[in-house]
Coordinates of C-alpha atoms in Angstrom, one line a residue:
X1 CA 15.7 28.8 42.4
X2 CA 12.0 30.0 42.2
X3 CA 8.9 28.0 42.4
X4 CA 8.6 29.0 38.8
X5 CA 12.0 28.0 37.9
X6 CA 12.0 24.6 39.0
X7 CA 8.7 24.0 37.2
X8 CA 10.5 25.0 34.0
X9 CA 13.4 22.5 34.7
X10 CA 10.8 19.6 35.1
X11 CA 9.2 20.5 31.7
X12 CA 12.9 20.4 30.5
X13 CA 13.6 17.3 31.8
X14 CA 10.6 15.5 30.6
X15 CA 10.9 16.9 27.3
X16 CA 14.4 15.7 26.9
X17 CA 13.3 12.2 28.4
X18 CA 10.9 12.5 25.5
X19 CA 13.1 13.1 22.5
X20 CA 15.5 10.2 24.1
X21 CA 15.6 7.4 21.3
X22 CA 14.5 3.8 21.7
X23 CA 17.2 1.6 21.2
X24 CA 16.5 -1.7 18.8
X25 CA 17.9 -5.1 19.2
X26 CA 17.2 -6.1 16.2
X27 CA 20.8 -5.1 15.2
X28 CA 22.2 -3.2 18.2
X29 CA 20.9 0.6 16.2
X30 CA 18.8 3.1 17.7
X31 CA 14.8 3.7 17.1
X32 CA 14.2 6.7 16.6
X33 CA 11.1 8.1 18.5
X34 CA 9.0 8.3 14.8
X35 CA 9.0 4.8 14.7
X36 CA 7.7 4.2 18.1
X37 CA 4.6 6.6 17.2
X38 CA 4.4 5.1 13.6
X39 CA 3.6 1.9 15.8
X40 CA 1.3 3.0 18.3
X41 CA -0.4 5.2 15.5
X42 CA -1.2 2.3 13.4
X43 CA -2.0 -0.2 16.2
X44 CA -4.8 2.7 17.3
X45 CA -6.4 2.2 13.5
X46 CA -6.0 -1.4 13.6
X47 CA -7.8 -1.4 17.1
X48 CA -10.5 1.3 15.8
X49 CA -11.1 -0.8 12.4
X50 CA -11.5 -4.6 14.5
X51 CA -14.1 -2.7 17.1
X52 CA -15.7 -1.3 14.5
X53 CA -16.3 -5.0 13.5
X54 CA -16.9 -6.4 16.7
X55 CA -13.3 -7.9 17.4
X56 CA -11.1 -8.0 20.2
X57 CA -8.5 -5.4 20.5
X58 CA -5.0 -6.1 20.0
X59 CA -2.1 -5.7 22.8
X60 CA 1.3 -4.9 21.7
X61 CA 3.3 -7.8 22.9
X62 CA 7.1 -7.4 23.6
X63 CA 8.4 -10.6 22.7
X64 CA 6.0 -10.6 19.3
X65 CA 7.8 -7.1 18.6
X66 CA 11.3 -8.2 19.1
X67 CA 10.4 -11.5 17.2
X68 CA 9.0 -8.9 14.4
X69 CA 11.7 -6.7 14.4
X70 CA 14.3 -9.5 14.0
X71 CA 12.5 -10.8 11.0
X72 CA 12.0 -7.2 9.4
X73 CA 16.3 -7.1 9.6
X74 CA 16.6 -11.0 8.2
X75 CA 14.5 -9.4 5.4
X76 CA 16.7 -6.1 4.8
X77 CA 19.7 -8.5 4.6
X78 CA 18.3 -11.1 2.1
X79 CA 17.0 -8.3 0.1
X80 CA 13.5 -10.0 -0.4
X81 CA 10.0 -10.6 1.7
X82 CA 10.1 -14.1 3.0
X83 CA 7.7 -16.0 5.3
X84 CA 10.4 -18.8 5.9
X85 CA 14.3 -18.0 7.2
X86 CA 17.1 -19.4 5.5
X87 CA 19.9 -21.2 8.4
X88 CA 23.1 -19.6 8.6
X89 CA 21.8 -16.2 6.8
X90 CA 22.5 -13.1 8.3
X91 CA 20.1 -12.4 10.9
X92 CA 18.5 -15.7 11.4
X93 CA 16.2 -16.6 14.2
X94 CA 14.1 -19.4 13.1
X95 CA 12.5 -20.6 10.2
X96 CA 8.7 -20.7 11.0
X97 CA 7.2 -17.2 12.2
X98 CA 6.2 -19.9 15.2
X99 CA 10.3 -20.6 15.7
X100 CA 10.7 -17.0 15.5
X101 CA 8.4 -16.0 18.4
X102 CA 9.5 -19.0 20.5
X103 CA 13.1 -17.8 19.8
X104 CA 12.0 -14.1 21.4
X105 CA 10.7 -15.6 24.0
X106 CA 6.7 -15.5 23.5
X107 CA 4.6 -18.5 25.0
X108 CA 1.4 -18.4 22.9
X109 CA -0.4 -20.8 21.0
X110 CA -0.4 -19.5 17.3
X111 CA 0.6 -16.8 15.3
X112 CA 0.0 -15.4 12.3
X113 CA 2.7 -13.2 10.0
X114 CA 2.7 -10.4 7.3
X115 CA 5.5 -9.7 5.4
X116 CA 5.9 -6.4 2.6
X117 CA 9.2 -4.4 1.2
X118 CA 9.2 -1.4 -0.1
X119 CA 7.1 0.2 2.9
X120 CA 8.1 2.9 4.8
X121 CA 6.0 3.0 7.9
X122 CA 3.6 0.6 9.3
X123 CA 0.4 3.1 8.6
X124 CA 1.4 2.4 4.8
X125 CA 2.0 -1.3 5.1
X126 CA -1.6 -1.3 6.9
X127 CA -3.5 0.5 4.3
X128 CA -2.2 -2.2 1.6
X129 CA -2.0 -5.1 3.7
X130 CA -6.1 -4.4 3.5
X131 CA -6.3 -4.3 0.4
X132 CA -4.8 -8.3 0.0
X133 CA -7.5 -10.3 1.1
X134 CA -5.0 -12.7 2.5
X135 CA -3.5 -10.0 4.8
X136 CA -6.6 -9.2 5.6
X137 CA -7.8 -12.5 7.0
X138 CA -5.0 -12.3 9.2
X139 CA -5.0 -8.8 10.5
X140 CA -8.8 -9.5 11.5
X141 CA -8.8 -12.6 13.0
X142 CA -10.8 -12.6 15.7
X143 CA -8.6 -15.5 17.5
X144 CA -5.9 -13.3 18.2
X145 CA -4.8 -10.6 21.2
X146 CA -1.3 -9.9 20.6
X147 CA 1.1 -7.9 17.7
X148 CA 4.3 -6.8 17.4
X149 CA 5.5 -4.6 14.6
X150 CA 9.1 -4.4 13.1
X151 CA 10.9 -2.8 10.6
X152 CA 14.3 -2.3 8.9
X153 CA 14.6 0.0 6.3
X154 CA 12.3 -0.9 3.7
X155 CA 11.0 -4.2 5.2
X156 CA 8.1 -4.6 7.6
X157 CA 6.6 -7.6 9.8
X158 CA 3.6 -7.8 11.4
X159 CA 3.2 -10.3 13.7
X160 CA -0.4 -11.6 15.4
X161 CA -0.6 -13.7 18.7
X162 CA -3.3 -15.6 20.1
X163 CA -2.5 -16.0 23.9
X164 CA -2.9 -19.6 25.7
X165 CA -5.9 -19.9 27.1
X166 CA -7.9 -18.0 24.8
X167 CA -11.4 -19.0 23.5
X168 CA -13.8 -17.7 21.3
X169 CA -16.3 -18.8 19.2
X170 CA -17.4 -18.9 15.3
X171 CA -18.1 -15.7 14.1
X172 CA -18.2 -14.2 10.2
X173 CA -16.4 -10.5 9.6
X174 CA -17.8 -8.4 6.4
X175 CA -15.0 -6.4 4.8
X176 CA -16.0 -3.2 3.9
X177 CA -18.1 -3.6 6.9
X178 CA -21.9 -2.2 7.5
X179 CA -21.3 2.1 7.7
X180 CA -17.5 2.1 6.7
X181 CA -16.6 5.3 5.0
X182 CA -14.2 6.3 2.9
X183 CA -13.8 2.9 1.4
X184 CA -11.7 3.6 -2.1
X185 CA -10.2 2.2 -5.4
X186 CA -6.9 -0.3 -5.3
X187 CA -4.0 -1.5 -8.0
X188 CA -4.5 -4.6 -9.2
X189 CA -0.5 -5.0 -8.2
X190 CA -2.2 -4.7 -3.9
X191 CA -4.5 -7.8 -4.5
X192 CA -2.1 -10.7 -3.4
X193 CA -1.6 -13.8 -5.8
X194 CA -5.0 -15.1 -6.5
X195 CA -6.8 -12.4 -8.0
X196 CA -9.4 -14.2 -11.4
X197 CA -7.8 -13.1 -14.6
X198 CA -11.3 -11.7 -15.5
X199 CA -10.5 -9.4 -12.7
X200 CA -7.3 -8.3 -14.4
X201 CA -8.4 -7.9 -17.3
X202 CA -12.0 -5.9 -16.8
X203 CA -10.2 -2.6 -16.6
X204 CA -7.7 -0.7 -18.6
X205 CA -6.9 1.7 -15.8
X206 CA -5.4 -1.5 -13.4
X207 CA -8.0 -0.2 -10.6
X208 CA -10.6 -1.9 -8.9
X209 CA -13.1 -1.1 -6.2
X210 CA -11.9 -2.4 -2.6
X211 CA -12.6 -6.3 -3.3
X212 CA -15.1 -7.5 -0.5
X213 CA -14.6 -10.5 1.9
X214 CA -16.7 -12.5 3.5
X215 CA -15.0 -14.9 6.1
X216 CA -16.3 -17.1 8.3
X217 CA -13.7 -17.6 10.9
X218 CA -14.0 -21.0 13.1
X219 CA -11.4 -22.2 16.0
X220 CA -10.3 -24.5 14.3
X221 CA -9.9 -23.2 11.0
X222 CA -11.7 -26.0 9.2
X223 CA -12.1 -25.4 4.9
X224 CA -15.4 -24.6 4.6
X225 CA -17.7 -24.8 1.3
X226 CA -20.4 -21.7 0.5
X227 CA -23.4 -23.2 -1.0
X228 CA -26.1 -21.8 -3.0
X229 CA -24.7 -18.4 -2.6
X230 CA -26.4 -15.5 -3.8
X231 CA -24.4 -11.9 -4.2
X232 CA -25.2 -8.7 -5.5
X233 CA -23.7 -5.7 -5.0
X234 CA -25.7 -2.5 -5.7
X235 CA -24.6 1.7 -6.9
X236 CA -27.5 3.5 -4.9
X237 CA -26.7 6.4 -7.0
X238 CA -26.9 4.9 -10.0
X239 CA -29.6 2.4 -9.0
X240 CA -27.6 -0.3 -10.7
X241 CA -25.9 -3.8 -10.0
X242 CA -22.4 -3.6 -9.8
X243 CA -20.4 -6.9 -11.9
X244 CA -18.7 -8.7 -9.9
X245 CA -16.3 -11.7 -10.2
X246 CA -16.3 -14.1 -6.6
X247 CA -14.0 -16.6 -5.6
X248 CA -15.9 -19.0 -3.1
X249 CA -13.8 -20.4 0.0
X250 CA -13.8 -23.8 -1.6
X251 CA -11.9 -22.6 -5.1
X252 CA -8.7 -21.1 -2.7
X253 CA -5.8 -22.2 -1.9
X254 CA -5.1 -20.0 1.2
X255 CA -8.3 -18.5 1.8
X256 CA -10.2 -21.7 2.7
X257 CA -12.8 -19.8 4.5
X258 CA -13.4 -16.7 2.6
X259 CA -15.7 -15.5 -0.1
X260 CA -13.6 -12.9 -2.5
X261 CA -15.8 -10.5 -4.4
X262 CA -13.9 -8.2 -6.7
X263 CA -15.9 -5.4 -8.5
X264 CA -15.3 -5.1 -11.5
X265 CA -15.4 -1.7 -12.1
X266 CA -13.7 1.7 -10.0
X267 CA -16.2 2.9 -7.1
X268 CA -17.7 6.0 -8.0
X269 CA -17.2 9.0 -5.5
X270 CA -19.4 9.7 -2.2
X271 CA -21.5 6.3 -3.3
X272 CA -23.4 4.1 -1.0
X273 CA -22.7 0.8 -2.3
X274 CA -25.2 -1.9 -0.7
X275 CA -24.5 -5.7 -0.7
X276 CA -27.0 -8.5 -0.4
X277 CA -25.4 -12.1 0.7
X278 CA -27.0 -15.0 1.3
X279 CA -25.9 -18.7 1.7
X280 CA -25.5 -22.1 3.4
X281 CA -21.5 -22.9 5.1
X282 CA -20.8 -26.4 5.2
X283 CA -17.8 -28.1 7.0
X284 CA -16.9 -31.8 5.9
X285 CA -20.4 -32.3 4.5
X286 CA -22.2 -30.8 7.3
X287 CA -24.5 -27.9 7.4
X288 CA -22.8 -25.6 10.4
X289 CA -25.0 -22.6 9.4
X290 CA -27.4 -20.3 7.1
X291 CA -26.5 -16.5 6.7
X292 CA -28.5 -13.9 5.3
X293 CA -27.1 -10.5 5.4
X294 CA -27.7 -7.2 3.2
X295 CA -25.4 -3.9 4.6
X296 CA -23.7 -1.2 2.9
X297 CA -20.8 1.3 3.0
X298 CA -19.7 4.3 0.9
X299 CA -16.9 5.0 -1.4
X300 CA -14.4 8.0 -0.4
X301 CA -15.0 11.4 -2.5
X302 CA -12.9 12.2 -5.4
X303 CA -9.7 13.7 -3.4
X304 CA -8.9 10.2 -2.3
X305 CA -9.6 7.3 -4.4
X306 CA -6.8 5.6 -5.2
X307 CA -3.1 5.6 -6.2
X308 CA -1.7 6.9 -9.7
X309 CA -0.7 4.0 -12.0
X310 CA 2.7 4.4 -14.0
X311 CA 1.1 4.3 -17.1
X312 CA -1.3 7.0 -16.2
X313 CA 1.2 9.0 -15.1
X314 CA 3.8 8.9 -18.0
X315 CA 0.4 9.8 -20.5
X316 CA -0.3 13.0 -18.1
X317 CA 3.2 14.2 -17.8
X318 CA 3.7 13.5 -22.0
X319 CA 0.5 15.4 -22.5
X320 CA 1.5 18.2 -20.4
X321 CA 4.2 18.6 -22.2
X322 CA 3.3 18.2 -25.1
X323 CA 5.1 14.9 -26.3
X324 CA 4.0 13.7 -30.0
X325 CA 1.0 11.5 -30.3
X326 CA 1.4 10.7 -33.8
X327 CA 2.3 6.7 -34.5
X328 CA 5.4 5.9 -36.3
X329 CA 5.3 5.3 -39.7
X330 CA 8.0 2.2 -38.9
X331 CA 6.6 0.4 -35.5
X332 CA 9.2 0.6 -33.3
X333 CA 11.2 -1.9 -31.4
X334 CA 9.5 -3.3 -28.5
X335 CA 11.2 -1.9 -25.2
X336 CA 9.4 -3.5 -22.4
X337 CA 8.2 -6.6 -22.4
X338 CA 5.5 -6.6 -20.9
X339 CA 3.8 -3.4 -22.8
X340 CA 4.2 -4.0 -26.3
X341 CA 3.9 -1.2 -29.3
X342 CA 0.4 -0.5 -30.3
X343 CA -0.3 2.1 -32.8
X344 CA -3.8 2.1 -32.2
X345 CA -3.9 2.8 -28.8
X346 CA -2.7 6.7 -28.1
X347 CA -1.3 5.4 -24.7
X348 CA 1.2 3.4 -26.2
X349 CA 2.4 6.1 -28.5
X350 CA 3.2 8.3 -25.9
X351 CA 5.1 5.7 -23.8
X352 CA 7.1 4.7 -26.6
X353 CA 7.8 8.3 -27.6
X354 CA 9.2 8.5 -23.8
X355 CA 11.0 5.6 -24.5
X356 CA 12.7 7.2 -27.5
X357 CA 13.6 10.1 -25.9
X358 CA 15.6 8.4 -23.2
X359 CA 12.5 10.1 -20.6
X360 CA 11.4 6.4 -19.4
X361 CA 14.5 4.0 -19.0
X362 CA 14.2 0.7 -21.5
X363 CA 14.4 -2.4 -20.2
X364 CA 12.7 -5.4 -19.7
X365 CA 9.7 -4.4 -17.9
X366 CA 7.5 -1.0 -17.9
X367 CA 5.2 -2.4 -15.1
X368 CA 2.3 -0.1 -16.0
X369 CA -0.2 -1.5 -13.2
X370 CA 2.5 -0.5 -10.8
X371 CA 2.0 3.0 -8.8
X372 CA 4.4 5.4 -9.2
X373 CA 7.2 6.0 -6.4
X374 CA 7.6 10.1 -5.6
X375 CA 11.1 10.4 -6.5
X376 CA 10.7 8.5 -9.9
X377 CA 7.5 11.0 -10.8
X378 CA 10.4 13.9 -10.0
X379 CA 12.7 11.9 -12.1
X380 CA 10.2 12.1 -14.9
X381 CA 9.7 15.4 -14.2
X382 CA 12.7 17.0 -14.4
X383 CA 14.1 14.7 -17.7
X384 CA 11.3 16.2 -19.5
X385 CA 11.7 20.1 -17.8
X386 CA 15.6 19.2 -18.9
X387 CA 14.8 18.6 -22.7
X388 CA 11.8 20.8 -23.2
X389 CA 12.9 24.0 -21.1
X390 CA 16.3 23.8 -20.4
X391 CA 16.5 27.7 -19.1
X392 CA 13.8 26.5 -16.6
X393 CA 15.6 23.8 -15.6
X394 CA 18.7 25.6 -15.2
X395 CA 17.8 28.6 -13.3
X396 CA 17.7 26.5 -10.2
X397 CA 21.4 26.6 -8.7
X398 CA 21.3 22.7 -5.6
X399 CA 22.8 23.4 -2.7
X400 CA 20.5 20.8 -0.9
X401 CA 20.5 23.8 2.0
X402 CA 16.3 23.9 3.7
X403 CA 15.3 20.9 2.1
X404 CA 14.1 17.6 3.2
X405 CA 15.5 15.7 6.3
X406 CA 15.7 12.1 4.2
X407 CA 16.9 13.9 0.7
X408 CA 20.0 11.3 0.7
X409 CA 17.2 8.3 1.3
X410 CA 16.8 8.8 -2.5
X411 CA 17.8 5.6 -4.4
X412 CA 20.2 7.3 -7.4
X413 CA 22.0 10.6 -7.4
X414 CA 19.8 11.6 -10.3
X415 CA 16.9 11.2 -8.1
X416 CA 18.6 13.0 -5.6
X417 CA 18.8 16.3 -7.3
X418 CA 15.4 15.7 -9.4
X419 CA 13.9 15.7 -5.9
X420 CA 16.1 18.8 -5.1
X421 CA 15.0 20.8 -8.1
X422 CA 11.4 19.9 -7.9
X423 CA 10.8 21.2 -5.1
X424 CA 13.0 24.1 -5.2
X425 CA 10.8 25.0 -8.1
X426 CA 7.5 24.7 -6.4
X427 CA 6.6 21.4 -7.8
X428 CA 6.4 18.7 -4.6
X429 CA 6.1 19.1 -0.9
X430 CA 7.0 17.0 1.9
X431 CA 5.1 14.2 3.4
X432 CA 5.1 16.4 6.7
X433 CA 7.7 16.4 9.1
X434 CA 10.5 18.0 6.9
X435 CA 9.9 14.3 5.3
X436 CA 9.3 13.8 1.6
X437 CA 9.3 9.7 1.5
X438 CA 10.5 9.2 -2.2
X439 CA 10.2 5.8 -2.2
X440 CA 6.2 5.8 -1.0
X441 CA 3.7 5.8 -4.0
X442 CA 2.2 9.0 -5.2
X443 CA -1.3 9.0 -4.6
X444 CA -3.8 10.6 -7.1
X445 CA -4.4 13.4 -5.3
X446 CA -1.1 14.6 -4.4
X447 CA -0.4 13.6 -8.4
X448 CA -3.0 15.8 -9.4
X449 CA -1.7 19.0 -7.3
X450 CA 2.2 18.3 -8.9
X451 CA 0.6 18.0 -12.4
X452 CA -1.3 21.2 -11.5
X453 CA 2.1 23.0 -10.3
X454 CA 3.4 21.9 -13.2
X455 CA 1.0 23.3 -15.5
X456 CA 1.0 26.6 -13.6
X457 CA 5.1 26.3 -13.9
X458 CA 5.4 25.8 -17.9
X459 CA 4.9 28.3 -20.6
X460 CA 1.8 28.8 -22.3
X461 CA 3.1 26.8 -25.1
X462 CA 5.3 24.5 -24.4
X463 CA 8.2 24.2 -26.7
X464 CA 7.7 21.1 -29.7
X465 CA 9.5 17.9 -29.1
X466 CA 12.6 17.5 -31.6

């Protein structure tokens, strides 16, 4: 065997050493090697985002990611997010996230846990766990060195560490902080369970600008009371104040030293946004300090501000294709119950005219603030290609051949072959990797380029309605 030879077997070898998956313990499966990047890949942003803010980088920690991954698989088998473990239920390991880590064998002080479903890798349950203020004031807690990451299926766990022996001091953490970019818009349904009904109800679209926290984090993690605060929050472009609706640390529950500004408006694109704070923080009647700050960030440009609602979606798709707009002369009988018929609102004309037509499935709920899951938007798709162009639709022949490596991860067989014929038609792409996700929310952009597909796909003029 040649010099050259033998250099070729030991690229082989390392290659196949490589592709070699990790195996879980979790429940005896195999990780496969996407995971372990998904990990590292998001661990890297959380890292980049705390340094950007001053914060101490975080270590993965084995024991916290077999205690994370355990949880992630107690999840999967109750079927639901949970902070506490039932006894005796499948997968049980403890009922405190602090009986969990003990049980995998960490010897910290504290931890701190975040739980989601329906997530499909941690880089997605990151960029929402930041949009919850409460997930945020655990994933940048400066008192902590350690995470682990687990997930089964659709069910995620992030779990924080603080080592023994470690110190550190009071410090406050700005969120947007001072220079962030890219900082978008966020569904109402991402802002946790505490969110000011004024907030909920100052937009019709169920987006807000990213809500701002201000936290002052202490080692002990005293409540704390913000006095004579004074906030504003400032458009540079437009050279106005932005409204705002603020929770102070003292009116939470959880957040018990955390101001919660949410706008309440959507950023505008490629915006500085400048914020001016000011106020005294008080801790069992005594003054502990006075902070001034003023700082400012800017919002992301218009190919990637926020997610698609349902309701949005449904009105594009019904315009598109040209669904009736005109109201019933008898109103119809409510479907959902929590959107209600409204012949004066154009919106609600076209979802009920979906409704009729069997396009959107009745039941209980429409959950219009909700985004919009890829394989439900090809659902939608192809119900409406089905009644308004059935040639179109039937020109496509599914033999699922060259198509997408997690086709048979859809939920329903329907969604199966609407994902199928979609794309066999030009209409969706994967999410890279031969992956198309169809359980991960559309975003607007990627909506906008289906929609634009679409429009490119359909006849001038599209067939009427019966």
């Amino acid at each position: 065997m040649n010099k050259w030879q033998k250099h070729l077997w030991v690229l082989l070898l390392i290659l196949a050493l490589c592709l070699v998956p990790v195996v879980s313990a979790a429940n005896g499966g195999e990780e496969p090697v996407t995971e372990l990047q998904s990990r590292y890949r998001t661990n890297d942003a959380l890292n980049g985002l705390r340094n950007n803010l001053g914060l101490k980088t975080l270590s993965i920690v084995s024991e916290l990611r077999q205690a994370a991954q355990n949880h992630s698989y107690y999840m999967y088998s109750a079927k639901k997010a949970a902070g506490l473990e039932v006894q005796y239920a499948e997968g049980f390991t403890g009922v405190s996230a602090m009986d969990r880590v003990l049980y995998a064998g960490y010897d910290g002080q504290t931890v701190l846990e975040i739980n989601a479903n329906r997530t499909t890798d941690y880089t997605q349950m990151l960029k929402y766990a930041l949009h919850d203020p409460a997930k945020r004031y655990a994933l940048l807690h400066p008192g902590y060195d350690g995470v682990g990451y687990g997930i089964t299926e659709d069910y995620g766990c992030v779990l924080l560490g603080s080592s023994k022996g470690a110190v550190w001091s009071d410090i406050m953490v700005m969120y947007p902080y001072a220079g962030q970019q890219e900082v978008g818009n966020c569904s109402l349904a991402r802002l946790g369970d505490e969110v000011p009904s004024a907030v909920a109800q100052s937009t019709s679209r169920y987006l807000i600008g990213e809500p701002i926290t201000i936290t002052y984090y202490t080692p002990g993690g005293e409540p704390l009371e913000f006095r004579h605060v004074k906030f504003t929050l400032t458009d540079t472009k437009r050279g106005q104040e932005v409204g705002t609706s603020i929770v102070l640390p003292q009116e939470q529950f959880q957040l018990v030293q955390t101001m919660s500004v949410y706008p309440l408006e959507m950023y505008n694109t490629d915006t500085r946004y400048e914020v001016s704070f000011a106020c005294e923080i008080w801790c069992n009647d005594e003054l502990l300090t006075t902070v001034e700050q003023v700082w400012s960030y800017t919002s992301s440009g218009p190919d990637s501000i926020g997610e698609i609602s349902r309701l949005d979606g449904l009105v594009r798709l019904a315009q598109i294709f040209g669904i009736s707009q005109e109201a019933y002369e008898k109103s119809p009988e409510n479907q959902f119950r929590d959107y209600a018929y409204n012949a004066q609102s154009p919106e609600s004309i076209l979802v009920y005219h979906l409704a009729q037509g069997a396009i959107v499935d009745a039941g209980n709920t429409l959950l219009p603030n909700e985004g919009v899951r890829r394989e439900q938007m090809a659902v939608w798709m192809m119900r409406l290609l089905r009644q308004n162009h059935r040639e179109l639709y039937d020109s496509i022949a599914l033999t699922y051949d060259d198509t997408f490596e997690d086709i048979n991860e859809c939920s329903t067989d329907e969604a199966k072959a609407a994902v199928q014929r979609a794309y066999m038609l030009g209409l969706v792409k994967d999410q890279g990797g031969g992956k198309f996700s169809p359980t991960v929310y559309i975003t607007r952009t990627e909506f906008e380029s289906w929609m634009t597909a679409l429009e490119d796909l359909l006849p001038a003029e599209p067939e009427a309605t019966e």
